[in-house]
mmCIF file of C-alpha atoms and ligand atoms in Angstrom:
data_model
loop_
_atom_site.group_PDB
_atom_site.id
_atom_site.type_symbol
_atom_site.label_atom_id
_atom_site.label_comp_id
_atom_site.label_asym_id
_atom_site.label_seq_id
_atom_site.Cartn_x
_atom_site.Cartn_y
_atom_site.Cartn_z
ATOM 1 C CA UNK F 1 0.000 0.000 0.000
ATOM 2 C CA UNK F 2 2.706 1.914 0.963
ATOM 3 C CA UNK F 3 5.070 2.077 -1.936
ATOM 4 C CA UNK F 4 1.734 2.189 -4.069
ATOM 5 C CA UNK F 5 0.879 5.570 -2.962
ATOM 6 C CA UNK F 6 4.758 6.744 -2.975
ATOM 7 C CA UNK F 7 5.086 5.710 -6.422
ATOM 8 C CA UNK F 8 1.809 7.649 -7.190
ATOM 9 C CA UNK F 9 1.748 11.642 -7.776
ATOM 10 C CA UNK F 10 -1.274 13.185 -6.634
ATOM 11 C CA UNK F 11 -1.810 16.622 -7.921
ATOM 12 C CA UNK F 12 -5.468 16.353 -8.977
ATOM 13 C CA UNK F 13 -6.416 15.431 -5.603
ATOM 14 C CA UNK F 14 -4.094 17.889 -3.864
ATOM 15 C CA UNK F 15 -5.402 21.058 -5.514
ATOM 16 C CA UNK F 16 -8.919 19.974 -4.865
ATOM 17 C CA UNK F 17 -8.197 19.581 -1.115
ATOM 18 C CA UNK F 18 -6.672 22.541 -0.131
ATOM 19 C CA UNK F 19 -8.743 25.386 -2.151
ATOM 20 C CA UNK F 20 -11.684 23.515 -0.077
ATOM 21 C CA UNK F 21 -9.929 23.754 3.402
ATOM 22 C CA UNK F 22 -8.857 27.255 2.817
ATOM 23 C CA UNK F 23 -12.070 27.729 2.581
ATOM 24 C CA UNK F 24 -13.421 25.988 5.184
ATOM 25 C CA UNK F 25 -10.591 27.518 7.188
ATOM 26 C CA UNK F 26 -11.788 31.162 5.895
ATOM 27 C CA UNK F 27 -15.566 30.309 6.672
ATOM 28 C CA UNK F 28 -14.467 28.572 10.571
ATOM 29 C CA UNK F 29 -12.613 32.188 10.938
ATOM 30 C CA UNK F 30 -15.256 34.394 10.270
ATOM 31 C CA UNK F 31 -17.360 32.228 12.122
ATOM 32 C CA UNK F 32 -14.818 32.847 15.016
ATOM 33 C CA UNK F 33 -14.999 36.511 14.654
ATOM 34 C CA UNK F 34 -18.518 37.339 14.502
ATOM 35 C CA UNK F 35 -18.714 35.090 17.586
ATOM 36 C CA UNK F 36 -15.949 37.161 19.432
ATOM 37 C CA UNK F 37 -17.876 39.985 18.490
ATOM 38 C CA UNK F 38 -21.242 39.322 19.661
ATOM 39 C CA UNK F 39 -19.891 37.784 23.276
ATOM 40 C CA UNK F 40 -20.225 41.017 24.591
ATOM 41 C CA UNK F 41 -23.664 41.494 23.569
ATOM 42 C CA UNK F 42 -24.866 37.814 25.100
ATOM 43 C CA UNK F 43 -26.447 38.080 28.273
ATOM 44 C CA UNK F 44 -23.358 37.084 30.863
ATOM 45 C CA UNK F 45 -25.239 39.473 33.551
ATOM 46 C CA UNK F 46 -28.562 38.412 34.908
ATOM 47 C CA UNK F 47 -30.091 36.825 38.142
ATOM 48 C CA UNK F 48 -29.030 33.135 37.344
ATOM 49 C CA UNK F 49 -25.297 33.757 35.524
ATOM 50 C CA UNK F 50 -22.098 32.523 36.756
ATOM 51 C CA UNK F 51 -20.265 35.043 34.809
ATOM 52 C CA UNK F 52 -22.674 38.132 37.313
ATOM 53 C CA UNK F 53 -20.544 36.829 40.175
ATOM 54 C CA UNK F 54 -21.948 38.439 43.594
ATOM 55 C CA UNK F 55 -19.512 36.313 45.723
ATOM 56 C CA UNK F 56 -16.421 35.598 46.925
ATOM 57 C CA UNK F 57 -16.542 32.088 45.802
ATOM 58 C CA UNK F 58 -18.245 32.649 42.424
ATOM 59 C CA UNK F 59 -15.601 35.576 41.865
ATOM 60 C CA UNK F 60 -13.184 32.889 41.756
ATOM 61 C CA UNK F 61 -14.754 30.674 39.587
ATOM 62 C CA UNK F 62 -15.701 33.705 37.420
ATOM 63 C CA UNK F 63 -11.994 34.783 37.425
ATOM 64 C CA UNK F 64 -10.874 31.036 36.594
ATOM 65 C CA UNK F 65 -13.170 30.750 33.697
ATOM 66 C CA UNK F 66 -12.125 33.911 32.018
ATOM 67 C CA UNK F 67 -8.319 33.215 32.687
ATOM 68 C CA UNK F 68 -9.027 29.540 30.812
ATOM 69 C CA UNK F 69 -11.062 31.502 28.113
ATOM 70 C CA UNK F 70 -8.189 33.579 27.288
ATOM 71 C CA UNK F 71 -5.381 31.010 27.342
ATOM 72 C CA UNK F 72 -7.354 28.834 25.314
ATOM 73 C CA UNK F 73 -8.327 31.876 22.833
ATOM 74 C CA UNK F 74 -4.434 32.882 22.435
ATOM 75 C CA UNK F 75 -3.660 28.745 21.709
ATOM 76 C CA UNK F 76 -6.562 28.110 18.883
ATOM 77 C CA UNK F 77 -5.748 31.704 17.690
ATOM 78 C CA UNK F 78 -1.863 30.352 17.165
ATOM 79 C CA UNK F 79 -3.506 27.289 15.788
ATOM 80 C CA UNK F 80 -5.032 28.785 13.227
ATOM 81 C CA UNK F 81 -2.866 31.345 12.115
ATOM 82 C CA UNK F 82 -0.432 28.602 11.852
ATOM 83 C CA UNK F 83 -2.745 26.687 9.746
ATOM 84 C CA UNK F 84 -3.850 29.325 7.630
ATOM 85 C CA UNK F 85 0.347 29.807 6.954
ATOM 86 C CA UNK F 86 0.665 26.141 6.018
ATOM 87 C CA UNK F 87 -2.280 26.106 3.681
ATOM 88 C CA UNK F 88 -1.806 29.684 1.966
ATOM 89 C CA UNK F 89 2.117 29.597 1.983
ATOM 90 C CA UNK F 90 1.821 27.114 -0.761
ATOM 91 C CA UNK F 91 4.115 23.915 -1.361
ATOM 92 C CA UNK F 92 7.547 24.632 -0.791
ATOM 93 C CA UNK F 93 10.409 23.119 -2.835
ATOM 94 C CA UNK F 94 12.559 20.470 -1.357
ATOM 95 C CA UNK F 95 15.352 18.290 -2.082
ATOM 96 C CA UNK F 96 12.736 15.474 -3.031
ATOM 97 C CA UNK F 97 9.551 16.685 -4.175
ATOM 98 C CA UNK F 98 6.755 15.019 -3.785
ATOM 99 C CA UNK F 99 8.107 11.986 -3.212
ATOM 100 C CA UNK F 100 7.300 10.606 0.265
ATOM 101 C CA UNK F 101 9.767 8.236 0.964
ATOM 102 C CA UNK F 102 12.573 10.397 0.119
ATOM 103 C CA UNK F 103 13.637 12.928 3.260
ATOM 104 C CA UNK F 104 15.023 16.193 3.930
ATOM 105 C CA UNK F 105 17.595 15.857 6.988
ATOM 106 C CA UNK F 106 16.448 19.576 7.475
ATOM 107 C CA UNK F 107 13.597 19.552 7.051
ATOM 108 C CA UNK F 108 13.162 16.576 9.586
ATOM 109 C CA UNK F 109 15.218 18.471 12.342
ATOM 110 C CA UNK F 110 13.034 21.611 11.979
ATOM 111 C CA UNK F 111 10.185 19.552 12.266
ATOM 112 C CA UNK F 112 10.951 17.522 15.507
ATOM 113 C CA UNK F 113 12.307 21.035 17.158
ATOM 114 C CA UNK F 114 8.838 22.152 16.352
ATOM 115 C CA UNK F 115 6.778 19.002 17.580
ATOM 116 C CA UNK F 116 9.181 18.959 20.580
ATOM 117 C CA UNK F 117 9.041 22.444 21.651
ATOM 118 C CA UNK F 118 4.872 22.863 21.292
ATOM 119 C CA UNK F 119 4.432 19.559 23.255
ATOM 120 C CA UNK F 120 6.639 21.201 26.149
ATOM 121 C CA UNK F 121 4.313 23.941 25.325
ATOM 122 C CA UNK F 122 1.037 21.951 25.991
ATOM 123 C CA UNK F 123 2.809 20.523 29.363
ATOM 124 C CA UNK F 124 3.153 23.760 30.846
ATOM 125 C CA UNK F 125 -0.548 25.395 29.693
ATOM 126 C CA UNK F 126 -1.724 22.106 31.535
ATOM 127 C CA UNK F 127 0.299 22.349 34.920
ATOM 128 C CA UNK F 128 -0.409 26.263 35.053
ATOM 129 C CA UNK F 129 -4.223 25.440 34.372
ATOM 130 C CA UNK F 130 -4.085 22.029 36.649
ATOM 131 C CA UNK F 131 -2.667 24.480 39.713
ATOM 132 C CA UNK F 132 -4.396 27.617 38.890
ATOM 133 C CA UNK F 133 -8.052 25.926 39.346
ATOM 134 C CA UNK F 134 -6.418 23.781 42.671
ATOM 135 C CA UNK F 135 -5.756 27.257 44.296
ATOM 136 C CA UNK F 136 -8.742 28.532 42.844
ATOM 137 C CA UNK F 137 -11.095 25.516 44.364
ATOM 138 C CA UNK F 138 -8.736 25.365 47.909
ATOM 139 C CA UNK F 139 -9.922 28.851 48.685
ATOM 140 C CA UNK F 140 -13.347 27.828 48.377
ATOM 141 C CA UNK F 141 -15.929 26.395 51.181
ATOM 142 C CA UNK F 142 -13.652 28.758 53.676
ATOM 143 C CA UNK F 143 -16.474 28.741 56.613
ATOM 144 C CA UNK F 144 -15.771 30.894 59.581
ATOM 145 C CA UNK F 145 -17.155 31.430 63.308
ATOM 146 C CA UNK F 146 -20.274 33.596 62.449
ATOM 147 C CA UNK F 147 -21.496 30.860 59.806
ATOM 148 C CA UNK F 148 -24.979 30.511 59.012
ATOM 149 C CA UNK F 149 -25.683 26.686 58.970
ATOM 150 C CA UNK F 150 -27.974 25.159 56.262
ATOM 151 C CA UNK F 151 -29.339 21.705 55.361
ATOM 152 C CA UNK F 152 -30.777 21.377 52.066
ATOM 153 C CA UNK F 153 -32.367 18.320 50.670
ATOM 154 C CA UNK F 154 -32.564 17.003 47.143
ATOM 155 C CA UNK F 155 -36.736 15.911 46.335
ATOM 156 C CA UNK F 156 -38.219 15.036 43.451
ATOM 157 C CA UNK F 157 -38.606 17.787 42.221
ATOM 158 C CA UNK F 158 -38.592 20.616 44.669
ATOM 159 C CA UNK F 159 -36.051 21.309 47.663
ATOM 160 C CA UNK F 160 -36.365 21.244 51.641
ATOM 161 C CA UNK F 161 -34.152 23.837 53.457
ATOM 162 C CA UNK F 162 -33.793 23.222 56.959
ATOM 163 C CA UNK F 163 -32.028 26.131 59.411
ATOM 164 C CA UNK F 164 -29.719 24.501 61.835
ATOM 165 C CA UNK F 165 -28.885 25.764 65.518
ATOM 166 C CA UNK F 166 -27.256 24.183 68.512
ATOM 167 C CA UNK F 167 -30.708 25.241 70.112
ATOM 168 C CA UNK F 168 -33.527 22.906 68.811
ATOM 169 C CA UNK F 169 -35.972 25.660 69.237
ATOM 170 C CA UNK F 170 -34.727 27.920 66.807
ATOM 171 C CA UNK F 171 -34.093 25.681 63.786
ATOM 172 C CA UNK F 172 -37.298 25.378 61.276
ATOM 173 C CA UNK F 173 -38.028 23.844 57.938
ATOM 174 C CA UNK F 174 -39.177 25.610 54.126
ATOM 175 C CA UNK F 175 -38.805 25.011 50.884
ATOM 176 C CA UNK F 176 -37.758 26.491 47.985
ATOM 177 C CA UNK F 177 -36.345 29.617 49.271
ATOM 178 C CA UNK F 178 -33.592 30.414 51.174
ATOM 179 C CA UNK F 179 -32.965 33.518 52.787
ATOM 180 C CA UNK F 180 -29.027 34.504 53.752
ATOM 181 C CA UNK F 181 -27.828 37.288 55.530
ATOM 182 C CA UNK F 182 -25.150 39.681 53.267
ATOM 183 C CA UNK F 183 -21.969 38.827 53.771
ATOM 184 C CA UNK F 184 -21.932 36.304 56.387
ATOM 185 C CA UNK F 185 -20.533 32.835 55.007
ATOM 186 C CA UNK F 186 -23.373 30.311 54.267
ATOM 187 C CA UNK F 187 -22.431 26.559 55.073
ATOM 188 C CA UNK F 188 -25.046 24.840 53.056
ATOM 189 C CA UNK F 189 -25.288 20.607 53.925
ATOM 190 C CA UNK F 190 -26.363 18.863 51.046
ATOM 191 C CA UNK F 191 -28.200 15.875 51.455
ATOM 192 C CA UNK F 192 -31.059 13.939 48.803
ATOM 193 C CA UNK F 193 -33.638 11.913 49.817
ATOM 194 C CA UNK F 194 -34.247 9.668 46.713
ATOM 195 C CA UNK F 195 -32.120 10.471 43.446
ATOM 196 C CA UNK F 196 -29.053 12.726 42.930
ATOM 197 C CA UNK F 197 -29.892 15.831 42.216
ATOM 198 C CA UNK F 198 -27.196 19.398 42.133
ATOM 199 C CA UNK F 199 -27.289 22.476 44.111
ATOM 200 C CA UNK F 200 -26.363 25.111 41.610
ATOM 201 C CA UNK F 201 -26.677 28.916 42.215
ATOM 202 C CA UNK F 202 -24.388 30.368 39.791
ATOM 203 C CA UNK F 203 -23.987 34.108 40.826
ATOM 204 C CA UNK F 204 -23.017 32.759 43.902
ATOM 205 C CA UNK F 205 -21.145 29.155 44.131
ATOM 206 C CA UNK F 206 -20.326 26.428 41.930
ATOM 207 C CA UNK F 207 -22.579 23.535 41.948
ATOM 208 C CA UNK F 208 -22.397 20.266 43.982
ATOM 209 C CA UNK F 209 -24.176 17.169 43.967
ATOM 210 C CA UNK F 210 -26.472 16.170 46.032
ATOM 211 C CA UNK F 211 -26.176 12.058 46.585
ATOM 212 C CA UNK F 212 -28.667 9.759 48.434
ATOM 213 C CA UNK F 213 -26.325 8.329 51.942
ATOM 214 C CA UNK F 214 -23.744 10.933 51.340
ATOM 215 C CA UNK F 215 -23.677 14.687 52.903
ATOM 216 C CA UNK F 216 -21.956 17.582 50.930
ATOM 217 C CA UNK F 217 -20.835 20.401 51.780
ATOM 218 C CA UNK F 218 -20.810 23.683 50.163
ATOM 219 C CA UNK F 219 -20.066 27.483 51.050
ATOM 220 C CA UNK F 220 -20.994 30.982 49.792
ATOM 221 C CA UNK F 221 -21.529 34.063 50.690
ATOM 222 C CA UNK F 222 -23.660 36.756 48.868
ATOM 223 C CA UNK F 223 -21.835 40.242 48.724
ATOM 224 C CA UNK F 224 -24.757 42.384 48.080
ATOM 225 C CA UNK F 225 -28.165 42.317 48.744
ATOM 226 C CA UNK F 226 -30.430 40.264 45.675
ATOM 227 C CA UNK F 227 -32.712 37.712 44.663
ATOM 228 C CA UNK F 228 -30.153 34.427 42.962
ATOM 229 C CA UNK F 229 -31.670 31.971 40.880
ATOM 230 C CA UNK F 230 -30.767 28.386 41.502
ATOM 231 C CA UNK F 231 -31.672 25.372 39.490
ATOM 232 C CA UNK F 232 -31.153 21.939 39.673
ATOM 233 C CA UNK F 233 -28.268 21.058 37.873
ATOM 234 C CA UNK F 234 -28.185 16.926 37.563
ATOM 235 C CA UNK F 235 -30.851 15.186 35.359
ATOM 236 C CA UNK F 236 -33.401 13.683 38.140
ATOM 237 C CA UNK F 237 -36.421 12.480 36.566
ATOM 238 C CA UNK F 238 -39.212 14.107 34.579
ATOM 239 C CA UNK F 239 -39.656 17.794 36.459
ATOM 240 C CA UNK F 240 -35.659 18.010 36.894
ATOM 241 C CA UNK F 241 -35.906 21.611 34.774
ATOM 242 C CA UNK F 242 -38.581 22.926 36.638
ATOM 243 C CA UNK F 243 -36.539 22.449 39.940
ATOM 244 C CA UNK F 244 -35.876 25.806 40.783
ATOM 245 C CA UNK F 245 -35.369 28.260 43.692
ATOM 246 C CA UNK F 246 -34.001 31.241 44.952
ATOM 247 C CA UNK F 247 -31.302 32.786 46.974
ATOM 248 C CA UNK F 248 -32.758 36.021 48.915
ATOM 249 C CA UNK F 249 -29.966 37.728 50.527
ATOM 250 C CA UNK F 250 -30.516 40.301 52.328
ATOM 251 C CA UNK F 251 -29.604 43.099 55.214
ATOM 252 C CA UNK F 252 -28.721 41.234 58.670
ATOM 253 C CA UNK F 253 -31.589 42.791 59.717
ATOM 254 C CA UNK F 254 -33.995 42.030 57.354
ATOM 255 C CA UNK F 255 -33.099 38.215 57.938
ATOM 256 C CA UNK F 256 -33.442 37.976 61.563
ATOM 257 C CA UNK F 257 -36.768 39.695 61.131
ATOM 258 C CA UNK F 258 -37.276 36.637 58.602
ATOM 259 C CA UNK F 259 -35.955 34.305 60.740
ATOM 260 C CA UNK F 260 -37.980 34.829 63.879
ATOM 261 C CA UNK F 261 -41.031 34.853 61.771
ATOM 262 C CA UNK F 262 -40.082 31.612 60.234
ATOM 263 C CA UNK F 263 -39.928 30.017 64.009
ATOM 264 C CA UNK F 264 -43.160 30.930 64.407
ATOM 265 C CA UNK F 265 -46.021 28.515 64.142
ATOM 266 C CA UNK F 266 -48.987 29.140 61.864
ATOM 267 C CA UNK F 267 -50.781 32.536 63.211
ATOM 268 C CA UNK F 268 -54.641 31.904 63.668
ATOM 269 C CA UNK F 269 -56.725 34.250 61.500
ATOM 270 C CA UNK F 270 -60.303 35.846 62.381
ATOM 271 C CA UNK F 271 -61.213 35.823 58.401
ATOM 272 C CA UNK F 272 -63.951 33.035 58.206
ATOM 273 C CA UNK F 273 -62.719 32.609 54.639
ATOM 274 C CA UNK F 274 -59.464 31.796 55.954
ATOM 275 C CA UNK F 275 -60.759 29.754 58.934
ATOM 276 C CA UNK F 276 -62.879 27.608 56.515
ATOM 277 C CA UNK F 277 -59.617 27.164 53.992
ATOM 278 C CA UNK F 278 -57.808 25.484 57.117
ATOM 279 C CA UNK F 279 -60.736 23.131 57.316
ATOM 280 C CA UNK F 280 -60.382 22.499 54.193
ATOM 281 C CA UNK F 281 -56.594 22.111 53.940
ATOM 282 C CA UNK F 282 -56.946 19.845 57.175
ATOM 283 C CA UNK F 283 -60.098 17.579 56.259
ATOM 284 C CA UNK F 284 -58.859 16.368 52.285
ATOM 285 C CA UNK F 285 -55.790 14.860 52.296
ATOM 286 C CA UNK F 286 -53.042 17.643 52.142
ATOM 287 C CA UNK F 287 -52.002 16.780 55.853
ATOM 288 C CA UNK F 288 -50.619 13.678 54.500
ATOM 289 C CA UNK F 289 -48.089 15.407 52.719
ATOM 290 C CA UNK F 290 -47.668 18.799 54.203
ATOM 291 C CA UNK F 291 -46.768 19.879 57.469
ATOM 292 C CA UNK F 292 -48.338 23.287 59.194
ATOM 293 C CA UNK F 293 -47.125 23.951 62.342
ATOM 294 C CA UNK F 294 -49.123 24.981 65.039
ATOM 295 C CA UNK F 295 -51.800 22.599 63.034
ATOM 296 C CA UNK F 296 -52.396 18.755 63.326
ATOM 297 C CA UNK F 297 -51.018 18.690 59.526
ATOM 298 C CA UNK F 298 -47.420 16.567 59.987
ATOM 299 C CA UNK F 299 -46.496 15.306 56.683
ATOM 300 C CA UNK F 300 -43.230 14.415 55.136
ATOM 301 C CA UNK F 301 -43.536 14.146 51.680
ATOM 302 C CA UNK F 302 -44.337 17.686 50.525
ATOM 303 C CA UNK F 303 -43.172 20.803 51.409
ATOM 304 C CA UNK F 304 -43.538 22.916 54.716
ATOM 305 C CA UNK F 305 -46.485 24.698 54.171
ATOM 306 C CA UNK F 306 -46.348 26.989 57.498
ATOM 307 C CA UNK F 307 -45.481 30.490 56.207
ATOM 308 C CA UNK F 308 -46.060 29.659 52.317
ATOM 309 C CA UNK F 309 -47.970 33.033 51.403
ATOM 310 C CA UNK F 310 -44.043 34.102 52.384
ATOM 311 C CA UNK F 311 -42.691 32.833 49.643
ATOM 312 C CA UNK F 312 -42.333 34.635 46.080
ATOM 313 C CA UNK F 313 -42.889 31.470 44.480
ATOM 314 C CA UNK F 314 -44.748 28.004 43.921
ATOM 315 C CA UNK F 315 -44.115 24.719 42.622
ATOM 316 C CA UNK F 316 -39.933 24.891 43.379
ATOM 317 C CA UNK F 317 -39.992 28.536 41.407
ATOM 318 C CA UNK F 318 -42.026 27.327 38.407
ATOM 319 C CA UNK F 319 -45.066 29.569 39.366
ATOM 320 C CA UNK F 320 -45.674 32.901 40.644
ATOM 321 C CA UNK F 321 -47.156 32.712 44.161
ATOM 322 C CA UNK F 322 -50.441 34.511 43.782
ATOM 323 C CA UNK F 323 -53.870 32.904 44.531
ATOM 324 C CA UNK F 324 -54.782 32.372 40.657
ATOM 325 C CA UNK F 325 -51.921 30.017 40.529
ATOM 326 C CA UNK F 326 -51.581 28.693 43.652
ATOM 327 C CA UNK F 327 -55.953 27.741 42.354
ATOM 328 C CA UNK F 328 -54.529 26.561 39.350
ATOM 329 C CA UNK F 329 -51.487 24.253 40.736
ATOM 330 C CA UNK F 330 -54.121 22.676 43.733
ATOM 331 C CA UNK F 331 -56.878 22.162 40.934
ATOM 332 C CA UNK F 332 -54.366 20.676 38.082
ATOM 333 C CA UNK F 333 -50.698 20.341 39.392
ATOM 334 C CA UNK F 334 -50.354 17.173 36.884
ATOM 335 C CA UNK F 335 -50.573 19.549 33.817
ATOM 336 C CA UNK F 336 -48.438 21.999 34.957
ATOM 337 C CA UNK F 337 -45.618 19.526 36.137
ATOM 338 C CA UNK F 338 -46.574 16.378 34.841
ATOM 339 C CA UNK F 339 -45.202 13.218 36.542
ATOM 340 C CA UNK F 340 -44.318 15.187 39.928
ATOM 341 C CA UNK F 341 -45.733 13.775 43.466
ATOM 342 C CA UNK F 342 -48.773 16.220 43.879
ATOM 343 C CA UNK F 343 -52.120 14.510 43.553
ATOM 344 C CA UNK F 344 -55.437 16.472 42.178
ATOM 345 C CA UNK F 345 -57.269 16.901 44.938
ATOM 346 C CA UNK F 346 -61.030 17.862 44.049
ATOM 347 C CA UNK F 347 -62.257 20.683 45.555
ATOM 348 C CA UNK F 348 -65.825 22.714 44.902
ATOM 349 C CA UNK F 349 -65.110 25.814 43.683
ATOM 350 C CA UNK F 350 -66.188 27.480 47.262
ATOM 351 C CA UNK F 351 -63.537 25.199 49.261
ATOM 352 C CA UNK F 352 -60.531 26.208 46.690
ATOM 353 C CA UNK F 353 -61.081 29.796 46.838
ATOM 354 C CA UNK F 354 -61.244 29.110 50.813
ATOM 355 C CA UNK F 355 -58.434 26.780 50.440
ATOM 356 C CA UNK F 356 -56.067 29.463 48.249
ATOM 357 C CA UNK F 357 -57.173 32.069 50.792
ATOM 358 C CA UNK F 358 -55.963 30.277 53.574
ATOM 359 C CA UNK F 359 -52.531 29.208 52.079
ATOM 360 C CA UNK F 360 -51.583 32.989 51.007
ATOM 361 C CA UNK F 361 -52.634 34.257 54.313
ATOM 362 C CA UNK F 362 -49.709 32.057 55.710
ATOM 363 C CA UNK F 363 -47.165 34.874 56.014
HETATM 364 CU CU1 CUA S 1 -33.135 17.567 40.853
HETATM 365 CU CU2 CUA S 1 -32.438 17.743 38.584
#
């Protein structure tokens, strides 16, 4: 085979070739370019965008992304260019033309100096990159003595957030939303209770898994005040892109106001609407999955339901909590998430209003 393609010239086949990869070459370029160009146009800002770091720890991540942009930019730049040389500099004469089995001592030496010298080249880009991101990632998940201690856990297809103390009375369970103080370090415990699933909130950490018998843990702390968008960031099952929820971080203040509210039980209303919706909520089922304290409703499999008309959001962020959709997701949550955990639980249209009323007035 070999000496059959030595002893054969192939010039028709050669000039095809290359006016088709120089142009290839030109159209990959241009390509290239207009891309370059419009990157500052995409949206790398925005309330769920690694690249809008408001943290320490996503700062560093930010900062280690764009320093492996560049390098990588400068090497397929060189790349190129030194493509587009070979291909447009046209074949050069040599002691044996076209004739493979014939060598230039030359041209040989230049050619192992240059294989030699990039692949030392390569070696180094790799260590600098391999220790750049091990400093970047050692400096991460720093906690420190004022830590605010949070376990979060991984459902299908929603997520329980539990504030820890040393004193029992002042931890308390919700869902979906989890309120941080500015600037204090958040040591977030992650923890699933049936598939993995990821904790991702990218202005504001990288993500981590979340794996059934196995506790993660993650830091972050928020450096302004701001509503995050988190998302789910492991394939779970059916709803695994409408697992959502939000980072509020706020003033000090503001959270412990927050914070002692949360502790609270349920408050009892005077509103017979309301008073009627708690029947409701209590006599049909939802106290199987839902707990509301200060009520006889205990479940497990659902979400904490105590302060729920606190929340900005329904359905692990996939909803707008107002009482048209909280109606909507009670009446039908199959056909707005289809294959998640919530049955339909059939209501007259007096008990859901009275139910919806009750739920929202759950501050
Ligand atoms: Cu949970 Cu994807």
């Amino acid at each position: 085979m070999i000496s059959i393609a030595a002893n054969h010239r192939l010039p028709v086949t050669r000039c095809r070739t290359f006016p088709m990869l120089r142009k290839s070459l030109a159209k990959s370029l241009g390509f290239a370019l207009t891309a370059m160009l419009c990157l500052p146009l995409a949206a790398c800002g925005g309330w769920q965008s690694a690249l809008n770091a408001h943290g320490p720890e996503a700062e560093r991540l930010a900062k280690l992304f764009w320093f492996f942009t560049a390098v990588c930019g400068v090497v397929w730049l060189l790349v190129i260019l030194a493509l587009g040389w070979a291909l447009f500099r046209g074949t050069r004469r040599t002691s044996a033309p076209n004739d493979p089995v014939l060598v230039d001592p030359d041209q040989e030496r230049r050619s192992a100096v240059a294989v030699w010298g990039l692949t030392a080249a390569s070696v180094v880009v790799l260590v600098v990159f391999t220790l750049v991101s091990f400093f970047a990632s050692r400096g991460l998940n720093a906690a420190s003595a004022n830590t605010l201690n949070i376990e979060v856990t991984g459902y299908q297809w929603w997520w329980q957030v539990r504030y820890l103390d040393p004193n029992p009375s002042l931890t308390f369970t919700t869902a979906n939303e989890i309120h941080v103080p500015v600037g204090r370090p958040v040591k977030v415990r992650l923890v699933a209770a049936d598939v993995i699933h990821s904790f991702w909130v990218p202005n504001l950490a990288g993500k981590l898994d979340l794996i059934p018998g196995q506790t993660n843990e993650l830091t972050f702390a928020a450096n302004r005040p701001g509503v995050y968008r988190g998302q789910c960031a492991e394939f779970c099952g059916l709803q695994h892109a409408f697992m959502g929820l939000r980072v509020i971080a706020e003033p000090e203040q503001d959270f412990g106001a927050w914070r002692a509210r949360q502790i609270q039980p349920a408050r009892q209303s005077d509103d017979d609407l309301v008073r009627s919706g708690e029947r409701v909520f209590l006599n049909n089922g939802c106290i199987l999955c839902h707990t509301i304290r200060g009520t006889t409703a205990g479940g497990r499999a659902g979400p904490d339901l105590t302060h729920i008309g606190s929340r900005s959001a329904i359905a692990a962020d996939t909803l707008p909590n107002t009482l048209g959709y909280m109606a909507g997701w009670i009446a039908d949550p199959q056909s707005i998430k289809p294959g998640n955990y919530m049955p339909s639980v059939p209501l007259d249209g007096g008990d859901l209003n009275a139910l919806v009323h009750y739920l929202e007035a759950l501050k």
